[in-house]
Amino acid sequence: MNTYFISGLGADKRIFSKLKLNENIKMIHINWISPNKNESLASYAERLSKVIDLSQPFVLVGVSFGGMIAVEMAKLLKPAAAIIISSTMLSTHLPALYRFAGRLGLLKFIPARFLKSSNKLTQNYYFGTRSNSEKTLLSKIINDTDPYFLKWAIGSILSWENKIKPKNTYHIHGTNDKILYSKTAQPDFVIENGTHFMVYQNADEISEIIDKIILDTEGD
């Protein structure tokens, strides 16, 4: 099964490096493209989806921002399954503070490079990194991120509107996620004490869930 992986904000395939999936699952990493000026998240997802081979069944897996992209792709492409991790299915499940900031347009006053700052609060509290290797990886990902892409992506999240849960879409979320937390979301799979970095930290557990979803889909 071709399985397309979409990373988080500005991140790349390194975030998936600890996943160990069934040999029948072909991992294909989707690279970011440059957004158009004032482009919506849905429009960007449609352009990004052009790399997907529609001639055979496929699965989408997205983390964080990549999960929202996967949701928009799933609405258009009807994959065999879509799996979002540490993400949000519906825009109403975004933290109220994010939606409020989006309505006020506060992001336009923040310099793009300021958004890249990586400090101990960001690493330890929001992302939940624990070991030195995790902190090093996060720092490298942030350093390698295009600040203008990052600012666009954050803005597209704050203005995102989606009320549709696509068919065969599954949500994996951690109980200790401090970036995309929601009291109203009902994930299909819950990782106890999972942080926003859990696709790396809890790779074995998440690999098992991904395997189960995809292999069950193939059996249908």
Tab-separated table of C-alpha atoms in Angstrom:
chain	number	residue	atom	x	y	z
A	1	MET	CA	0.000	0.000	0.000
A	2	ASN	CA	1.416	3.366	-0.993
A	3	THR	CA	1.371	5.499	2.147
A	4	TYR	CA	2.128	9.193	1.872
A	5	PHE	CA	3.597	10.915	4.921
A	6	ILE	CA	3.147	14.647	5.517
A	7	SER	CA	5.248	16.225	8.256
A	8	GLY	CA	4.438	19.053	10.649
A	9	LEU	CA	5.097	22.782	10.399
A	10	GLY	CA	8.208	23.182	8.331
A	11	ALA	CA	9.486	19.794	9.487
A	12	ASP	CA	10.636	17.004	7.220
A	13	LYS	CA	10.758	13.211	7.151
A	14	ARG	CA	13.129	13.116	10.149
A	15	ILE	CA	10.085	13.278	12.400
A	16	PHE	CA	9.012	9.840	11.074
A	17	SER	CA	12.470	8.275	11.313
A	18	LYS	CA	11.646	5.960	14.234
A	19	LEU	CA	8.512	4.432	12.746
A	20	LYS	CA	8.858	0.726	11.934
A	21	LEU	CA	6.006	-0.346	9.703
A	22	ASN	CA	4.921	-3.575	8.074
A	23	GLU	CA	6.999	-4.439	4.997
A	24	ASN	CA	3.868	-4.217	2.814
A	25	ILE	CA	3.527	-0.515	3.599
A	26	LYS	CA	5.490	1.657	1.191
A	27	MET	CA	6.479	4.921	2.898
A	28	ILE	CA	6.493	7.917	0.545
A	29	HIS	CA	7.405	11.310	1.997
A	30	ILE	CA	5.765	14.413	0.562
A	31	ASN	CA	8.003	17.480	0.438
A	32	TRP	CA	6.608	20.962	1.011
A	33	ILE	CA	6.147	23.330	-1.915
A	34	SER	CA	6.194	27.113	-1.758
A	35	PRO	CA	2.806	28.599	-0.837
A	36	ASN	CA	1.203	31.266	-2.967
A	37	LYS	CA	0.590	34.656	-1.400
A	38	ASN	CA	-2.453	34.570	0.902
A	39	GLU	CA	-3.130	30.949	-0.109
A	40	SER	CA	-5.592	29.016	2.025
A	41	LEU	CA	-4.724	25.712	3.674
A	42	ALA	CA	-7.293	23.929	1.475
A	43	SER	CA	-5.902	25.427	-1.737
A	44	TYR	CA	-2.352	24.539	-0.755
A	45	ALA	CA	-3.397	20.953	0.043
A	46	GLU	CA	-4.986	20.642	-3.398
A	47	ARG	CA	-1.772	21.754	-5.133
A	48	LEU	CA	0.374	19.525	-2.926
A	49	SER	CA	-1.816	16.513	-3.710
A	50	LYS	CA	-0.665	16.513	-7.359
A	51	VAL	CA	2.295	14.298	-6.364
A	52	ILE	CA	0.011	11.442	-5.321
A	53	ASP	CA	-0.406	8.477	-7.668
A	54	LEU	CA	-4.172	8.042	-7.967
A	55	SER	CA	-3.940	4.944	-10.165
A	56	GLN	CA	-3.735	2.651	-7.132
A	57	PRO	CA	-5.088	2.652	-3.558
A	58	PHE	CA	-3.193	4.828	-1.085
A	59	VAL	CA	-3.186	6.043	2.505
A	60	LEU	CA	-2.350	9.482	3.900
A	61	VAL	CA	-0.540	10.008	7.206
A	62	GLY	CA	-0.106	13.557	8.513
A	63	VAL	CA	1.391	14.944	11.708
A	64	SER	CA	0.290	18.246	13.275
A	65	PHE	CA	-0.082	20.780	10.423
A	66	GLY	CA	0.447	17.868	8.048
A	67	GLY	CA	-2.624	16.236	9.567
A	68	MET	CA	-4.774	19.207	8.584
A	69	ILE	CA	-3.310	19.017	5.082
A	70	ALA	CA	-4.157	15.289	5.033
A	71	VAL	CA	-7.758	16.054	6.023
A	72	GLU	CA	-8.122	18.508	3.133
A	73	MET	CA	-6.510	16.018	0.731
A	74	ALA	CA	-8.822	13.249	1.959
A	75	LYS	CA	-11.859	15.396	1.175
A	76	LEU	CA	-10.664	15.691	-2.429
A	77	LEU	CA	-8.990	12.357	-3.173
A	78	LYS	CA	-10.902	9.724	-1.171
A	79	PRO	CA	-7.905	7.644	0.030
A	80	ALA	CA	-8.307	4.129	1.399
A	81	ALA	CA	-7.604	5.717	4.787
A	82	ALA	CA	-6.216	8.907	6.270
A	83	ILE	CA	-4.427	8.992	9.617
A	84	ILE	CA	-3.765	12.216	11.485
A	85	ILE	CA	-1.384	12.316	14.439
A	86	SER	CA	-1.094	15.110	17.034
A	87	SER	CA	-3.418	17.129	14.852
A	88	THR	CA	-6.971	18.378	14.469
A	89	MET	CA	-9.802	16.950	12.384
A	90	LEU	CA	-12.149	19.943	12.531
A	91	SER	CA	-11.275	23.630	12.699
A	92	THR	CA	-13.673	24.034	15.627
A	93	HIS	CA	-11.340	21.777	17.619
A	94	LEU	CA	-8.467	24.248	17.355
A	95	PRO	CA	-7.725	25.909	20.715
A	96	ALA	CA	-9.966	28.952	21.190
A	97	LEU	CA	-6.914	31.192	21.608
A	98	TYR	CA	-5.709	30.261	18.116
A	99	ARG	CA	-9.060	31.017	16.527
A	100	PHE	CA	-9.264	34.310	18.430
A	101	ALA	CA	-5.773	35.318	17.257
A	102	GLY	CA	-6.786	34.435	13.702
A	103	ARG	CA	-9.843	36.675	13.827
A	104	LEU	CA	-7.748	39.566	15.144
A	105	GLY	CA	-5.056	39.103	12.493
A	106	LEU	CA	-2.308	39.324	15.120
A	107	LEU	CA	0.155	37.207	13.136
A	108	LYS	CA	0.869	39.961	10.608
A	109	PHE	CA	2.566	41.980	13.344
A	110	ILE	CA	5.049	39.213	14.236
A	111	PRO	CA	8.339	39.055	12.259
A	112	ALA	CA	8.743	35.735	10.417
A	113	ARG	CA	12.158	35.015	11.935
A	114	PHE	CA	10.840	35.531	15.467
A	115	LEU	CA	8.572	32.513	14.977
A	116	LYS	CA	11.617	30.263	14.543
A	117	SER	CA	12.988	30.910	17.996
A	118	SER	CA	13.625	27.661	19.819
A	119	ASN	CA	14.087	27.929	23.561
A	120	LYS	CA	13.724	25.691	26.578
A	121	LEU	CA	10.068	26.632	27.062
A	122	THR	CA	9.242	25.710	23.473
A	123	GLN	CA	11.133	22.420	23.631
A	124	ASN	CA	10.325	21.201	27.118
A	125	TYR	CA	6.814	22.508	27.646
A	126	TYR	CA	5.013	22.845	24.320
A	127	PHE	CA	6.663	20.090	22.280
A	128	GLY	CA	7.421	17.899	25.264
A	129	THR	CA	10.929	16.897	24.238
A	130	ARG	CA	12.632	14.816	26.923
A	131	SER	CA	16.065	13.594	25.870
A	132	ASN	CA	19.008	15.557	24.503
A	133	SER	CA	18.651	13.761	21.169
A	134	GLU	CA	15.022	14.868	20.881
A	135	LYS	CA	15.939	18.465	21.693
A	136	THR	CA	18.747	18.354	19.138
A	137	LEU	CA	16.412	17.002	16.445
A	138	LEU	CA	13.772	19.638	17.176
A	139	SER	CA	16.375	22.413	17.079
A	140	LYS	CA	17.661	21.153	13.710
A	141	ILE	CA	14.145	20.979	12.280
A	142	ILE	CA	13.377	24.525	13.452
A	143	ASN	CA	16.708	25.842	12.147
A	144	ASP	CA	16.074	24.263	8.738
A	145	THR	CA	12.584	25.716	8.435
A	146	ASP	CA	11.925	28.559	6.012
A	147	PRO	CA	10.623	31.373	8.278
A	148	TYR	CA	8.288	32.671	5.581
A	149	PHE	CA	6.767	29.221	5.026
A	150	LEU	CA	6.366	28.913	8.790
A	151	LYS	CA	4.548	32.248	9.054
A	152	TRP	CA	2.268	31.389	6.129
A	153	ALA	CA	1.484	27.958	7.595
A	154	ILE	CA	0.605	29.365	11.015
A	155	GLY	CA	-1.615	31.959	9.371
A	156	SER	CA	-3.348	29.280	7.298
A	157	ILE	CA	-4.081	27.291	10.470
A	158	LEU	CA	-5.517	30.324	12.257
A	159	SER	CA	-7.883	31.002	9.344
A	160	TRP	CA	-8.705	27.347	8.545
A	161	GLU	CA	-12.369	26.415	8.236
A	162	ASN	CA	-13.331	22.749	8.070
A	163	LYS	CA	-16.501	21.092	9.382
A	164	ILE	CA	-16.160	17.798	7.516
A	165	LYS	CA	-14.680	14.571	8.860
A	166	PRO	CA	-13.683	12.637	5.720
A	167	LYS	CA	-14.647	8.983	5.497
A	168	ASN	CA	-12.063	6.490	6.820
A	169	THR	CA	-10.080	9.180	8.636
A	170	TYR	CA	-8.514	8.212	11.974
A	171	HIS	CA	-7.148	10.474	14.687
A	172	ILE	CA	-4.263	9.526	17.025
A	173	HIS	CA	-3.636	11.999	19.843
A	174	GLY	CA	-1.650	12.228	23.063
A	175	THR	CA	-3.075	13.146	26.457
A	176	ASN	CA	-0.184	15.538	27.123
A	177	ASP	CA	-0.249	17.471	23.835
A	178	LYS	CA	0.050	21.153	24.743
A	179	ILE	CA	0.005	22.589	21.213
A	180	LEU	CA	-3.117	21.062	19.665
A	181	TYR	CA	-5.170	20.195	22.718
A	182	SER	CA	-8.970	19.976	22.606
A	183	LYS	CA	-11.600	19.124	25.191
A	184	THR	CA	-14.169	18.370	22.504
A	185	ALA	CA	-12.177	16.215	20.070
A	186	GLN	CA	-12.649	12.458	20.382
A	187	PRO	CA	-9.552	10.739	18.962
A	188	ASP	CA	-9.884	7.188	17.696
A	189	PHE	CA	-6.631	6.227	19.437
A	190	VAL	CA	-5.275	7.877	22.579
A	191	ILE	CA	-1.618	7.709	23.606
A	192	GLU	CA	-1.307	8.121	27.375
A	193	ASN	CA	1.126	10.949	28.233
A	194	GLY	CA	1.794	11.401	24.517
A	195	THR	CA	3.190	14.845	23.678
A	196	HIS	CA	3.169	16.820	20.440
A	197	PHE	CA	6.442	15.022	19.657
A	198	MET	CA	5.003	11.547	20.216
A	199	VAL	CA	5.331	10.303	16.622
A	200	TYR	CA	9.058	10.258	17.441
A	201	GLN	CA	8.885	9.468	21.165
A	202	ASN	CA	6.197	6.777	20.982
A	203	ALA	CA	7.107	5.444	17.559
A	204	ASP	CA	6.621	1.749	18.426
A	205	GLU	CA	3.081	2.263	19.729
A	206	ILE	CA	2.117	4.516	16.846
A	207	SER	CA	3.673	2.119	14.311
A	208	GLU	CA	1.408	-0.637	15.603
A	209	ILE	CA	-1.677	1.557	15.217
A	210	ILE	CA	-0.730	2.614	11.679
A	211	ASP	CA	-0.066	-1.023	10.742
A	212	LYS	CA	-3.451	-2.105	12.095
A	213	ILE	CA	-5.393	0.628	10.279
A	214	ILE	CA	-3.682	0.039	6.936
A	215	LEU	CA	-3.681	-3.755	7.056
A	216	ASP	CA	-7.361	-3.768	8.091
A	217	THR	CA	-8.068	-1.413	5.175
A	218	GLU	CA	-6.327	-3.778	2.753
A	219	GLY	CA	-8.432	-6.623	4.058
A	220	ASP	CA	-11.731	-4.864	3.390
